[in-house]
Amino acid sequence: MPESALCRQGGITLAELLVCLAVLALLGAATYHAADVMMARQHVTIAADRLAASLALARSAAMARRVEVALQPLDGQLTLDHGWQLAATSGRPGQDAVLSVVQLDAPCLSIVLRQTARASNVLRFAAVGYSRSEQGGFQAATFTLSCRGEQRQIRMGAQGRIRLCTPGRDKDCEAWGEPAPP
């Protein structure tokens, strides 16, 4: 048997190994991107579901307790990005009762609240279940949740009706950056 045939019998060449590693690197990069998009979509979906549930709870608690209930950022925070709390406001200083606290652990999550009355990141429900502005009138609100390009919106009418939608997929759900509905 020739000597060159003995050397060639067991193993792979360097070129074959490099091609294999290149294919694995491409597959790994594609998988990482797909997993990143999936995780961002999951963060947005979970946060939107929790926020919609909190809005429904705030409305029902306001009607059941006959008090104003506010959905507001966590203590020490200015935005809703890290979570929110529901507080029953009695109108007397120091008498507010925290009903629920929701903390979020998604570093990429951004929650923007647009309201018909320009105000802070606080949404109030009157004792009759309607959302109201600081001036006392009814108000509608749109929460836009986003993470790495994934978006979801929660739209709430002045009477408290809550609807979730996805910009770009649902026909009447505007994309980020377009004007809010009047």
CSV table of N, CA and C in Angstrom, one decimal:
chain,number,residue,atom,x,y,z
A,1,MET,N,0.8,-1.2,0.0
A,1,MET,CA,0.0,0.0,0.0
A,1,MET,C,0.9,1.2,0.0
A,2,PRO,N,0.6,2.2,-0.9
A,2,PRO,CA,1.5,3.4,-0.9
A,2,PRO,C,1.3,4.2,0.4
A,3,GLU,N,2.4,4.9,0.7
A,3,GLU,CA,2.5,5.6,1.9
A,3,GLU,C,1.5,6.8,2.0
A,4,SER,N,1.2,7.4,0.8
A,4,SER,CA,0.2,8.6,0.8
A,4,SER,C,-1.2,8.1,1.1
A,5,ALA,N,-1.6,6.9,0.8
A,5,ALA,CA,-2.9,6.4,1.1
A,5,ALA,C,-3.1,6.1,2.6
A,6,LEU,N,-2.0,5.7,3.2
A,6,LEU,CA,-2.1,5.5,4.7
A,6,LEU,C,-2.2,6.8,5.4
A,7,CYS,N,-1.6,7.8,5.0
A,7,CYS,CA,-1.7,9.1,5.7
A,7,CYS,C,-3.1,9.8,5.5
A,8,ARG,N,-3.8,9.4,4.4
A,8,ARG,CA,-5.0,10.1,4.1
A,8,ARG,C,-6.2,9.3,4.7
A,9,GLN,N,-6.1,8.2,5.3
A,9,GLN,CA,-7.2,7.4,5.7
A,9,GLN,C,-8.0,7.9,6.9
A,10,GLY,N,-7.5,8.4,7.9
A,10,GLY,CA,-8.2,8.8,9.1
A,10,GLY,C,-8.2,10.3,9.4
A,11,GLY,N,-9.2,11.0,9.1
A,11,GLY,CA,-9.3,12.4,9.5
A,11,GLY,C,-9.8,13.3,8.4
A,12,ILE,N,-9.8,14.6,8.8
A,12,ILE,CA,-10.3,15.5,7.8
A,12,ILE,C,-9.2,16.6,7.5
A,13,THR,N,-9.4,17.2,6.4
A,13,THR,CA,-8.3,18.2,6.1
A,13,THR,C,-8.6,19.6,6.8
A,14,LEU,N,-7.7,20.4,6.8
A,14,LEU,CA,-7.8,21.7,7.4
A,14,LEU,C,-8.9,22.5,6.6
A,15,ALA,N,-9.0,22.4,5.3
A,15,ALA,CA,-10.0,23.1,4.5
A,15,ALA,C,-11.4,22.7,4.9
A,16,GLU,N,-11.6,21.4,5.1
A,16,GLU,CA,-12.9,20.9,5.5
A,16,GLU,C,-13.3,21.4,6.9
A,17,LEU,N,-12.3,21.4,7.7
A,17,LEU,CA,-12.6,21.9,9.1
A,17,LEU,C,-13.0,23.4,9.1
A,18,LEU,N,-12.3,24.2,8.3
A,18,LEU,CA,-12.6,25.6,8.2
A,18,LEU,C,-14.0,25.9,7.6
A,19,VAL,N,-14.3,25.1,6.6
A,19,VAL,CA,-15.6,25.2,6.0
A,19,VAL,C,-16.7,24.9,7.0
A,20,CYS,N,-16.5,23.8,7.7
A,20,CYS,CA,-17.5,23.4,8.8
A,20,CYS,C,-17.6,24.5,9.8
A,21,LEU,N,-16.5,25.1,10.3
A,21,LEU,CA,-16.6,26.1,11.3
A,21,LEU,C,-17.3,27.4,10.7
A,22,ALA,N,-17.1,27.7,9.5
A,22,ALA,CA,-17.7,28.9,8.9
A,22,ALA,C,-19.2,28.6,8.8
A,23,VAL,N,-19.7,27.5,8.4
A,23,VAL,CA,-21.1,27.2,8.4
A,23,VAL,C,-21.7,27.2,9.8
A,24,LEU,N,-21.0,26.7,10.8
A,24,LEU,CA,-21.5,26.8,12.2
A,24,LEU,C,-21.6,28.2,12.6
A,25,ALA,N,-20.6,29.0,12.3
A,25,ALA,CA,-20.7,30.4,12.7
A,25,ALA,C,-21.8,31.2,12.1
A,26,LEU,N,-22.1,30.9,10.8
A,26,LEU,CA,-23.3,31.5,10.1
A,26,LEU,C,-24.6,31.1,10.8
A,27,LEU,N,-24.7,29.8,11.1
A,27,LEU,CA,-25.9,29.3,11.7
A,27,LEU,C,-26.1,29.9,13.1
A,28,GLY,N,-25.0,30.0,13.9
A,28,GLY,CA,-25.0,30.6,15.2
A,28,GLY,C,-25.4,32.0,15.2
A,29,ALA,N,-24.9,32.8,14.2
A,29,ALA,CA,-25.3,34.2,14.1
A,29,ALA,C,-26.8,34.4,13.7
A,30,ALA,N,-27.3,33.5,12.8
A,30,ALA,CA,-28.7,33.6,12.5
A,30,ALA,C,-29.6,33.2,13.6
A,31,THR,N,-29.2,32.2,14.4
A,31,THR,CA,-29.9,31.7,15.5
A,31,THR,C,-30.0,32.8,16.6
A,32,TYR,N,-28.8,33.4,16.9
A,32,TYR,CA,-28.8,34.5,17.9
A,32,TYR,C,-29.7,35.6,17.5
A,33,HIS,N,-29.7,36.1,16.3
A,33,HIS,CA,-30.6,37.2,15.9
A,33,HIS,C,-32.1,36.8,16.0
A,34,ALA,N,-32.4,35.5,15.6
A,34,ALA,CA,-33.8,35.1,15.8
A,34,ALA,C,-34.2,35.0,17.2
A,35,ALA,N,-33.3,34.5,18.1
A,35,ALA,CA,-33.6,34.4,19.5
A,35,ALA,C,-33.7,35.8,20.1
A,36,ASP,N,-32.9,36.7,19.7
A,36,ASP,CA,-33.0,38.1,20.2
A,36,ASP,C,-34.3,38.8,19.8
A,37,VAL,N,-34.8,38.6,18.6
A,37,VAL,CA,-36.1,39.1,18.2
A,37,VAL,C,-37.2,38.5,19.0
A,38,MET,N,-37.1,37.2,19.1
A,38,MET,CA,-38.2,36.4,19.9
A,38,MET,C,-38.2,36.9,21.3
A,39,MET,N,-37.1,37.1,22.0
A,39,MET,CA,-37.1,37.6,23.4
A,39,MET,C,-37.6,39.0,23.5
A,40,ALA,N,-37.3,39.9,22.5
A,40,ALA,CA,-37.9,41.2,22.6
A,40,ALA,C,-39.4,41.2,22.4
A,41,ARG,N,-39.9,40.4,21.5
A,41,ARG,CA,-41.3,40.2,21.3
A,41,ARG,C,-42.0,39.7,22.6
A,42,GLN,N,-41.3,38.7,23.2
A,42,GLN,CA,-41.9,38.2,24.4
A,42,GLN,C,-41.9,39.2,25.6
A,43,HIS,N,-40.9,40.0,25.7
A,43,HIS,CA,-40.9,41.1,26.8
A,43,HIS,C,-42.0,42.0,26.5
A,44,VAL,N,-42.2,42.4,25.3
A,44,VAL,CA,-43.3,43.4,25.0
A,44,VAL,C,-44.6,42.8,25.2
A,45,THR,N,-44.8,41.6,24.8
A,45,THR,CA,-46.1,40.9,24.9
A,45,THR,C,-46.5,40.7,26.4
A,46,ILE,N,-45.5,40.3,27.2
A,46,ILE,CA,-45.8,40.0,28.6
A,46,ILE,C,-46.1,41.4,29.3
A,47,ALA,N,-45.3,42.4,29.1
A,47,ALA,CA,-45.5,43.7,29.7
A,47,ALA,C,-46.9,44.3,29.3
A,48,ALA,N,-47.2,44.1,28.0
A,48,ALA,CA,-48.5,44.7,27.6
A,48,ALA,C,-49.7,43.9,28.2
A,49,ASP,N,-49.6,42.6,28.3
A,49,ASP,CA,-50.6,41.9,29.0
A,49,ASP,C,-50.8,42.3,30.5
A,50,ARG,N,-49.6,42.5,31.1
A,50,ARG,CA,-49.7,42.9,32.6
A,50,ARG,C,-50.2,44.3,32.7
A,51,LEU,N,-49.8,45.2,31.8
A,51,LEU,CA,-50.4,46.5,31.9
A,51,LEU,C,-51.9,46.6,31.6
A,52,ALA,N,-52.3,45.8,30.6
A,52,ALA,CA,-53.8,45.8,30.4
A,52,ALA,C,-54.5,45.2,31.6
A,53,ALA,N,-54.0,44.2,32.2
A,53,ALA,CA,-54.6,43.6,33.4
A,53,ALA,C,-54.6,44.6,34.5
A,54,SER,N,-53.6,45.4,34.7
A,54,SER,CA,-53.5,46.4,35.7
A,54,SER,C,-54.5,47.5,35.5
A,55,LEU,N,-54.7,47.9,34.2
A,55,LEU,CA,-55.7,48.9,33.9
A,55,LEU,C,-57.1,48.4,34.2
A,56,ALA,N,-57.4,47.2,33.9
A,56,ALA,CA,-58.7,46.6,34.2
A,56,ALA,C,-58.9,46.6,35.7
A,57,LEU,N,-57.8,46.2,36.4
A,57,LEU,CA,-57.9,46.1,37.9
A,57,LEU,C,-58.1,47.5,38.5
A,58,ALA,N,-57.4,48.5,38.0
A,58,ALA,CA,-57.5,49.9,38.5
A,58,ALA,C,-59.0,50.4,38.3
A,59,ARG,N,-59.5,50.1,37.1
A,59,ARG,CA,-60.9,50.5,36.9
A,59,ARG,C,-61.9,49.8,37.8
A,60,SER,N,-61.8,48.5,37.9
A,60,SER,CA,-62.7,47.8,38.8
A,60,SER,C,-62.5,48.2,40.3
A,61,ALA,N,-61.3,48.4,40.7
A,61,ALA,CA,-61.1,48.8,42.1
A,61,ALA,C,-61.6,50.1,42.4
A,62,ALA,N,-61.5,51.0,41.4
A,62,ALA,CA,-62.1,52.4,41.6
A,62,ALA,C,-63.6,52.3,41.8
A,63,MET,N,-64.3,51.5,41.0
A,63,MET,CA,-65.7,51.4,41.1
A,63,MET,C,-66.1,50.6,42.3
A,64,ALA,N,-65.4,49.6,42.7
A,64,ALA,CA,-65.8,48.8,43.9
A,64,ALA,C,-65.5,49.5,45.2
A,65,ARG,N,-64.4,50.3,45.2
A,65,ARG,CA,-64.1,51.0,46.5
A,65,ARG,C,-64.7,52.4,46.5
A,66,ARG,N,-65.2,52.9,45.4
A,66,ARG,CA,-65.7,54.2,45.3
A,66,ARG,C,-64.7,55.3,45.6
A,67,VAL,N,-63.4,55.1,45.1
A,67,VAL,CA,-62.3,56.0,45.3
A,67,VAL,C,-61.6,56.2,44.0
A,68,GLU,N,-60.8,57.2,43.9
A,68,GLU,CA,-60.0,57.4,42.7
A,68,GLU,C,-58.8,56.4,42.8
A,69,VAL,N,-58.5,55.8,41.7
A,69,VAL,CA,-57.3,54.9,41.7
A,69,VAL,C,-56.4,55.4,40.6
A,70,ALA,N,-55.1,55.5,40.9
A,70,ALA,CA,-54.1,56.0,40.0
A,70,ALA,C,-53.1,54.9,39.6
A,71,LEU,N,-52.8,54.8,38.3
A,71,LEU,CA,-51.8,53.9,37.8
A,71,LEU,C,-50.6,54.9,37.6
A,72,GLN,N,-49.5,54.6,38.3
A,72,GLN,CA,-48.4,55.6,38.4
A,72,GLN,C,-47.1,54.8,38.4
A,73,PRO,N,-46.0,55.5,38.0
A,73,PRO,CA,-44.6,54.8,38.1
A,73,PRO,C,-44.3,54.4,39.5
A,74,LEU,N,-43.4,53.4,39.6
A,74,LEU,CA,-42.9,53.0,40.9
A,74,LEU,C,-42.3,54.1,41.6
A,75,ASP,N,-42.3,54.0,43.0
A,75,ASP,CA,-41.7,55.1,43.8
A,75,ASP,C,-40.2,55.3,43.3
A,76,GLY,N,-39.9,56.6,43.1
A,76,GLY,CA,-38.5,56.9,42.7
A,76,GLY,C,-38.3,56.9,41.2
A,77,GLN,N,-39.3,56.5,40.4
A,77,GLN,CA,-39.1,56.4,39.0
A,77,GLN,C,-40.0,57.5,38.3
A,78,LEU,N,-39.6,57.9,37.1
A,78,LEU,CA,-40.4,58.9,36.4
A,78,LEU,C,-41.2,58.3,35.3
A,79,THR,N,-40.8,57.1,34.8
A,79,THR,CA,-41.5,56.5,33.7
A,79,THR,C,-42.0,55.1,34.2
A,80,LEU,N,-42.8,54.5,33.3
A,80,LEU,CA,-43.4,53.2,33.6
A,80,LEU,C,-42.4,52.0,33.1
A,81,ASP,N,-41.3,52.4,32.6
A,81,ASP,CA,-40.4,51.4,32.0
A,81,ASP,C,-40.0,50.2,32.9
A,82,HIS,N,-39.8,50.5,34.2
A,82,HIS,CA,-39.4,49.5,35.2
A,82,HIS,C,-40.6,48.9,36.0
A,83,GLY,N,-41.8,49.4,35.7
A,83,GLY,CA,-43.0,48.9,36.4
A,83,GLY,C,-43.9,50.0,36.8
A,84,TRP,N,-44.9,49.7,37.6
A,84,TRP,CA,-45.9,50.6,38.0
A,84,TRP,C,-46.6,50.1,39.2
A,85,GLN,N,-47.4,51.0,39.8
A,85,GLN,CA,-48.2,50.6,41.0
A,85,GLN,C,-49.6,51.2,40.9
A,86,LEU,N,-50.5,50.6,41.5
A,86,LEU,CA,-51.9,51.1,41.6
A,86,LEU,C,-52.1,51.6,43.0
A,87,ALA,N,-52.6,52.8,43.1
A,87,ALA,CA,-52.8,53.4,44.4
A,87,ALA,C,-54.2,54.0,44.5
A,88,ALA,N,-54.9,53.7,45.6
A,88,ALA,CA,-56.2,54.3,45.8
A,88,ALA,C,-55.9,55.6,46.5
A,89,THR,N,-56.4,56.7,45.9
A,89,THR,CA,-56.1,58.0,46.5
A,89,THR,C,-57.4,58.5,47.2
A,90,SER,N,-57.2,58.9,48.4
A,90,SER,CA,-58.3,59.3,49.3
A,90,SER,C,-58.5,60.8,49.3
A,91,GLY,N,-57.5,61.5,48.8
A,91,GLY,CA,-57.6,63.0,48.8
A,91,GLY,C,-56.9,63.6,50.0
A,92,ARG,N,-56.6,62.8,51.0
A,92,ARG,CA,-55.9,63.3,52.2
A,92,ARG,C,-54.4,62.8,52.1
A,93,PRO,N,-53.5,63.7,52.4
A,93,PRO,CA,-52.1,63.4,52.3
A,93,PRO,C,-51.7,62.2,53.3
A,94,GLY,N,-50.9,61.3,52.8
A,94,GLY,CA,-50.5,60.2,53.6
A,94,GLY,C,-51.5,59.1,53.7
A,95,GLN,N,-52.7,59.2,53.1
A,95,GLN,CA,-53.8,58.2,53.3
A,95,GLN,C,-53.9,57.3,52.0
A,96,ASP,N,-53.0,57.4,51.1
A,96,ASP,CA,-53.1,56.6,49.8
A,96,ASP,C,-52.7,55.2,50.2
A,97,ALA,N,-53.5,54.3,49.6
A,97,ALA,CA,-53.2,52.8,49.8
A,97,ALA,C,-52.7,52.2,48.5
A,98,VAL,N,-51.6,51.5,48.5
A,98,VAL,CA,-51.1,50.9,47.3
A,98,VAL,C,-51.8,49.5,47.2
A,99,LEU,N,-52.4,49.4,46.0
A,99,LEU,CA,-53.3,48.2,45.8
A,99,LEU,C,-52.5,47.1,45.1
A,100,SER,N,-51.5,47.5,44.2
A,100,SER,CA,-50.8,46.5,43.4
A,100,SER,C,-49.5,47.1,43.0
A,101,VAL,N,-48.5,46.3,42.9
A,101,VAL,CA,-47.2,46.7,42.4
A,101,VAL,C,-46.7,45.7,41.3
A,102,VAL,N,-46.3,46.2,40.2
A,102,VAL,CA,-45.8,45.4,39.1
A,102,VAL,C,-44.4,45.8,38.8
A,103,GLN,N,-43.4,45.0,38.9
A,103,GLN,CA,-42.1,45.3,38.5
A,103,GLN,C,-41.7,44.5,37.3
A,104,LEU,N,-41.0,45.2,36.4
A,104,LEU,CA,-40.6,44.6,35.1
A,104,LEU,C,-39.1,44.4,35.1
A,105,ASP,N,-38.6,43.3,34.5
A,105,ASP,CA,-37.2,43.1,34.5
A,105,ASP,C,-36.8,42.9,33.0
A,106,ALA,N,-37.0,43.9,32.2
A,106,ALA,CA,-36.6,43.8,30.8
A,106,ALA,C,-35.8,45.1,30.5
A,107,PRO,N,-34.5,45.1,30.4
A,107,PRO,CA,-33.7,46.3,30.3
A,107,PRO,C,-34.0,47.1,29.0
A,108,CYS,N,-34.5,46.4,28.0
A,108,CYS,CA,-34.7,47.1,26.7
A,108,CYS,C,-36.1,47.7,26.6
A,109,LEU,N,-37.0,47.5,27.6
A,109,LEU,CA,-38.4,47.9,27.5
A,109,LEU,C,-38.6,49.4,27.7
A,110,SER,N,-39.4,50.0,26.8
A,110,SER,CA,-39.7,51.4,26.9
A,110,SER,C,-41.3,51.5,26.9
A,111,ILE,N,-41.9,52.2,27.8
A,111,ILE,CA,-43.3,52.4,27.8
A,111,ILE,C,-43.6,53.9,27.8
A,112,VAL,N,-44.3,54.3,26.8
A,112,VAL,CA,-44.6,55.7,26.6
A,112,VAL,C,-46.2,55.8,26.7
A,113,LEU,N,-46.6,56.8,27.5
A,113,LEU,CA,-48.0,57.0,27.7
A,113,LEU,C,-48.4,58.3,27.0
A,114,ARG,N,-49.3,58.3,26.0
A,114,ARG,CA,-49.8,59.5,25.4
A,114,ARG,C,-51.3,59.6,25.8
A,115,GLN,N,-51.6,60.8,26.2
A,115,GLN,CA,-53.0,61.0,26.7
A,115,GLN,C,-53.6,62.2,26.0
A,116,THR,N,-54.9,62.3,26.0
A,116,THR,CA,-55.6,63.5,25.3
A,116,THR,C,-55.2,64.7,26.1
A,117,ALA,N,-55.1,64.6,27.4
A,117,ALA,CA,-54.7,65.8,28.2
A,117,ALA,C,-53.2,65.6,28.5
A,118,ARG,N,-52.4,66.5,28.1
A,118,ARG,CA,-50.9,66.4,28.3
A,118,ARG,C,-50.7,66.4,29.8
A,119,ALA,N,-50.1,65.3,30.3
A,119,ALA,CA,-49.9,65.2,31.8
A,119,ALA,C,-48.6,64.3,32.0
A,120,SER,N,-48.5,63.9,33.2
A,120,SER,CA,-47.3,63.0,33.5
A,120,SER,C,-47.6,61.6,33.1
A,121,ASN,N,-46.8,60.6,33.6
A,121,ASN,CA,-47.0,59.2,33.4
A,121,ASN,C,-48.0,58.6,34.4
A,122,VAL,N,-49.0,59.4,34.8
A,122,VAL,CA,-50.0,58.9,35.8
A,122,VAL,C,-51.4,58.9,35.1
A,123,LEU,N,-52.1,57.8,35.2
A,123,LEU,CA,-53.4,57.7,34.7
A,123,LEU,C,-54.4,57.4,35.8
A,124,ARG,N,-55.4,58.2,35.9
A,124,ARG,CA,-56.4,58.1,37.1
A,124,ARG,C,-57.7,57.6,36.6
A,125,PHE,N,-58.3,56.8,37.5
A,125,PHE,CA,-59.7,56.4,37.3
A,125,PHE,C,-60.6,56.9,38.4
A,126,ALA,N,-61.7,57.5,37.9
A,126,ALA,CA,-62.6,58.1,38.9
A,126,ALA,C,-63.4,56.9,39.5
A,127,ALA,N,-64.2,57.3,40.6
A,127,ALA,CA,-65.0,56.2,41.3
A,127,ALA,C,-66.0,55.6,40.4
A,128,VAL,N,-66.4,56.2,39.3
A,128,VAL,CA,-67.4,55.6,38.4
A,128,VAL,C,-66.7,54.7,37.3
A,129,GLY,N,-65.4,54.7,37.3
A,129,GLY,CA,-64.7,53.8,36.4
A,129,GLY,C,-64.1,54.5,35.1
A,130,TYR,N,-64.4,55.8,35.0
A,130,TYR,CA,-63.9,56.5,33.8
A,130,TYR,C,-62.5,57.0,34.1
A,131,SER,N,-61.6,57.0,33.1
A,131,SER,CA,-60.3,57.7,33.3
A,131,SER,C,-60.5,59.2,33.2
A,132,ARG,N,-59.8,59.9,34.0
A,132,ARG,CA,-59.9,61.3,34.0
A,132,ARG,C,-58.6,62.0,34.1
A,133,SER,N,-58.6,63.2,33.6
A,133,SER,CA,-57.4,64.0,33.5
A,133,SER,C,-57.2,64.8,34.8
A,134,GLU,N,-56.1,65.5,35.0
A,134,GLU,CA,-55.9,66.3,36.1
A,134,GLU,C,-56.9,67.5,36.2
A,135,GLN,N,-57.4,67.9,35.1
A,135,GLN,CA,-58.4,69.0,35.0
A,135,GLN,C,-59.8,68.4,35.3
A,136,GLY,N,-60.0,67.1,35.4
A,136,GLY,CA,-61.3,66.6,35.7
A,136,GLY,C,-62.1,66.0,34.6
A,137,GLY,N,-61.7,66.3,33.3
A,137,GLY,CA,-62.4,65.7,32.2
A,137,GLY,C,-62.0,64.3,31.8
A,138,PHE,N,-62.9,63.7,31.0
A,138,PHE,CA,-62.6,62.3,30.5
A,138,PHE,C,-61.3,62.4,29.7
A,139,GLN,N,-60.6,61.3,29.6
A,139,GLN,CA,-59.5,61.2,28.8
A,139,GLN,C,-59.2,59.8,28.2
A,140,ALA,N,-58.7,59.8,27.0
A,140,ALA,CA,-58.3,58.6,26.4
A,140,ALA,C,-56.8,58.5,26.5
A,141,ALA,N,-56.2,57.3,26.4
A,141,ALA,CA,-54.8,57.1,26.5
A,141,ALA,C,-54.3,56.0,25.6
A,142,THR,N,-53.1,56.1,25.2
A,142,THR,CA,-52.4,55.1,24.4
A,142,THR,C,-51.1,54.8,25.0
A,143,PHE,N,-50.8,53.6,25.4
A,143,PHE,CA,-49.5,53.1,25.9
A,143,PHE,C,-48.8,52.4,24.7
A,144,THR,N,-47.6,52.9,24.4
A,144,THR,CA,-46.8,52.2,23.4
A,144,THR,C,-45.6,51.5,24.1
A,145,LEU,N,-45.6,50.2,24.0
A,145,LEU,CA,-44.5,49.4,24.6
A,145,LEU,C,-43.6,49.0,23.5
A,146,SER,N,-42.3,49.2,23.7
A,146,SER,CA,-41.3,48.8,22.6
A,146,SER,C,-40.0,48.2,23.2
A,147,CYS,N,-39.4,47.3,22.5
A,147,CYS,CA,-38.2,46.7,22.8
A,147,CYS,C,-37.5,46.2,21.6
A,148,ARG,N,-36.3,46.8,21.2
A,148,ARG,CA,-35.6,46.4,20.1
A,148,ARG,C,-36.4,46.3,18.8
A,149,GLY,N,-37.2,47.3,18.5
A,149,GLY,CA,-38.0,47.3,17.3
A,149,GLY,C,-39.3,46.6,17.4
A,150,GLU,N,-39.6,45.8,18.4
A,150,GLU,CA,-40.9,45.1,18.6
A,150,GLU,C,-41.8,46.1,19.3
A,151,GLN,N,-43.1,46.2,18.9
A,151,GLN,CA,-44.0,47.1,19.5
A,151,GLN,C,-45.3,46.5,19.8
A,152,ARG,N,-46.0,47.0,20.8
A,152,ARG,CA,-47.4,46.7,21.1
A,152,ARG,C,-48.0,47.9,21.7
A,153,GLN,N,-49.3,48.1,21.4
A,153,GLN,CA,-50.0,49.2,22.0
A,153,GLN,C,-51.2,48.8,22.8
A,154,ILE,N,-51.5,49.6,23.9
A,154,ILE,CA,-52.7,49.4,24.6
A,154,ILE,C,-53.4,50.7,24.5
A,155,ARG,N,-54.6,50.6,24.0
A,155,ARG,CA,-55.5,51.8,23.8
A,155,ARG,C,-56.6,51.7,24.8
A,156,MET,N,-56.8,52.8,25.4
A,156,MET,CA,-57.9,52.9,26.4
A,156,MET,C,-58.8,54.1,26.1
A,157,GLY,N,-60.1,53.9,25.9
A,157,GLY,CA,-61.0,54.9,25.7
A,157,GLY,C,-61.4,55.7,27.0
A,158,ALA,N,-62.0,56.8,26.9
A,158,ALA,CA,-62.4,57.6,28.0
A,158,ALA,C,-63.3,56.9,29.0
A,159,GLN,N,-64.1,55.9,28.5
A,159,GLN,CA,-65.0,55.2,29.4
A,159,GLN,C,-64.3,53.9,30.0
A,160,GLY,N,-63.0,53.7,29.7
A,160,GLY,CA,-62.3,52.6,30.3
A,160,GLY,C,-62.1,51.4,29.4
A,161,ARG,N,-62.6,51.4,28.2
A,161,ARG,CA,-62.5,50.2,27.3
A,161,ARG,C,-61.1,50.0,26.9
A,162,ILE,N,-60.5,48.8,27.1
A,162,ILE,CA,-59.1,48.6,26.8
A,162,ILE,C,-59.0,47.7,25.6
A,163,ARG,N,-58.0,48.0,24.7
A,163,ARG,CA,-57.8,47.2,23.5
A,163,ARG,C,-56.3,47.1,23.2
A,164,LEU,N,-55.8,45.9,23.0
A,164,LEU,CA,-54.4,45.7,22.6
A,164,LEU,C,-54.3,45.6,21.1
A,165,CYS,N,-53.2,46.1,20.5
A,165,CYS,CA,-53.0,46.0,19.1
A,165,CYS,C,-51.5,46.0,18.8
A,166,THR,N,-51.1,45.6,17.6
A,166,THR,CA,-49.7,45.6,17.2
A,166,THR,C,-49.6,46.4,16.0
A,167,PRO,N,-48.8,47.5,16.1
A,167,PRO,CA,-48.5,48.4,14.9
A,167,PRO,C,-47.9,47.6,13.7
A,168,GLY,N,-48.4,47.8,12.5
A,168,GLY,CA,-47.9,47.1,11.4
A,168,GLY,C,-48.7,45.9,11.1
A,169,ARG,N,-49.3,45.3,12.1
A,169,ARG,CA,-50.1,44.1,11.9
A,169,ARG,C,-51.6,44.3,11.9
A,170,ASP,N,-52.0,45.1,12.9
A,170,ASP,CA,-53.4,45.5,13.0
A,170,ASP,C,-53.7,46.8,12.2
A,171,LYS,N,-54.7,46.8,11.5
A,171,LYS,CA,-55.0,47.9,10.5
A,171,LYS,C,-55.1,49.2,11.2
A,172,ASP,N,-55.8,49.3,12.3
A,172,ASP,CA,-56.1,50.6,12.9
A,172,ASP,C,-55.2,50.9,14.1
A,173,CYS,N,-54.0,50.4,14.1
A,173,CYS,CA,-53.0,50.6,15.1
A,173,CYS,C,-51.8,51.3,14.5
A,174,GLU,N,-51.7,52.6,14.9
A,174,GLU,CA,-50.6,53.4,14.2
A,174,GLU,C,-49.2,53.0,14.7
A,175,ALA,N,-48.3,53.2,13.9
A,175,ALA,CA,-46.9,52.9,14.2
A,175,ALA,C,-46.3,54.0,15.1
A,176,TRP,N,-45.2,53.7,15.8
A,176,TRP,CA,-44.6,54.7,16.7
A,176,TRP,C,-44.1,55.9,15.8
A,177,GLY,N,-44.4,57.1,16.4
A,177,GLY,CA,-44.0,58.3,15.7
A,177,GLY,C,-45.1,59.0,14.9
A,178,GLU,N,-46.2,58.2,14.7
A,178,GLU,CA,-47.4,58.8,14.0
A,178,GLU,C,-48.2,59.5,15.1
A,179,PRO,N,-49.0,60.5,14.7
A,179,PRO,CA,-49.8,61.2,15.8
A,179,PRO,C,-50.7,60.3,16.5
A,180,ALA,N,-50.9,60.7,17.7
A,180,ALA,CA,-51.9,60.0,18.6
A,180,ALA,C,-53.3,60.3,18.1
A,181,PRO,N,-54.3,59.4,18.3
A,181,PRO,CA,-55.6,59.8,18.0
A,181,PRO,C,-56.2,60.9,18.9
A,182,PRO,N,-57.1,61.7,18.3
A,182,PRO,CA,-57.6,62.8,19.2
A,182,PRO,C,-58.5,62.3,20.3
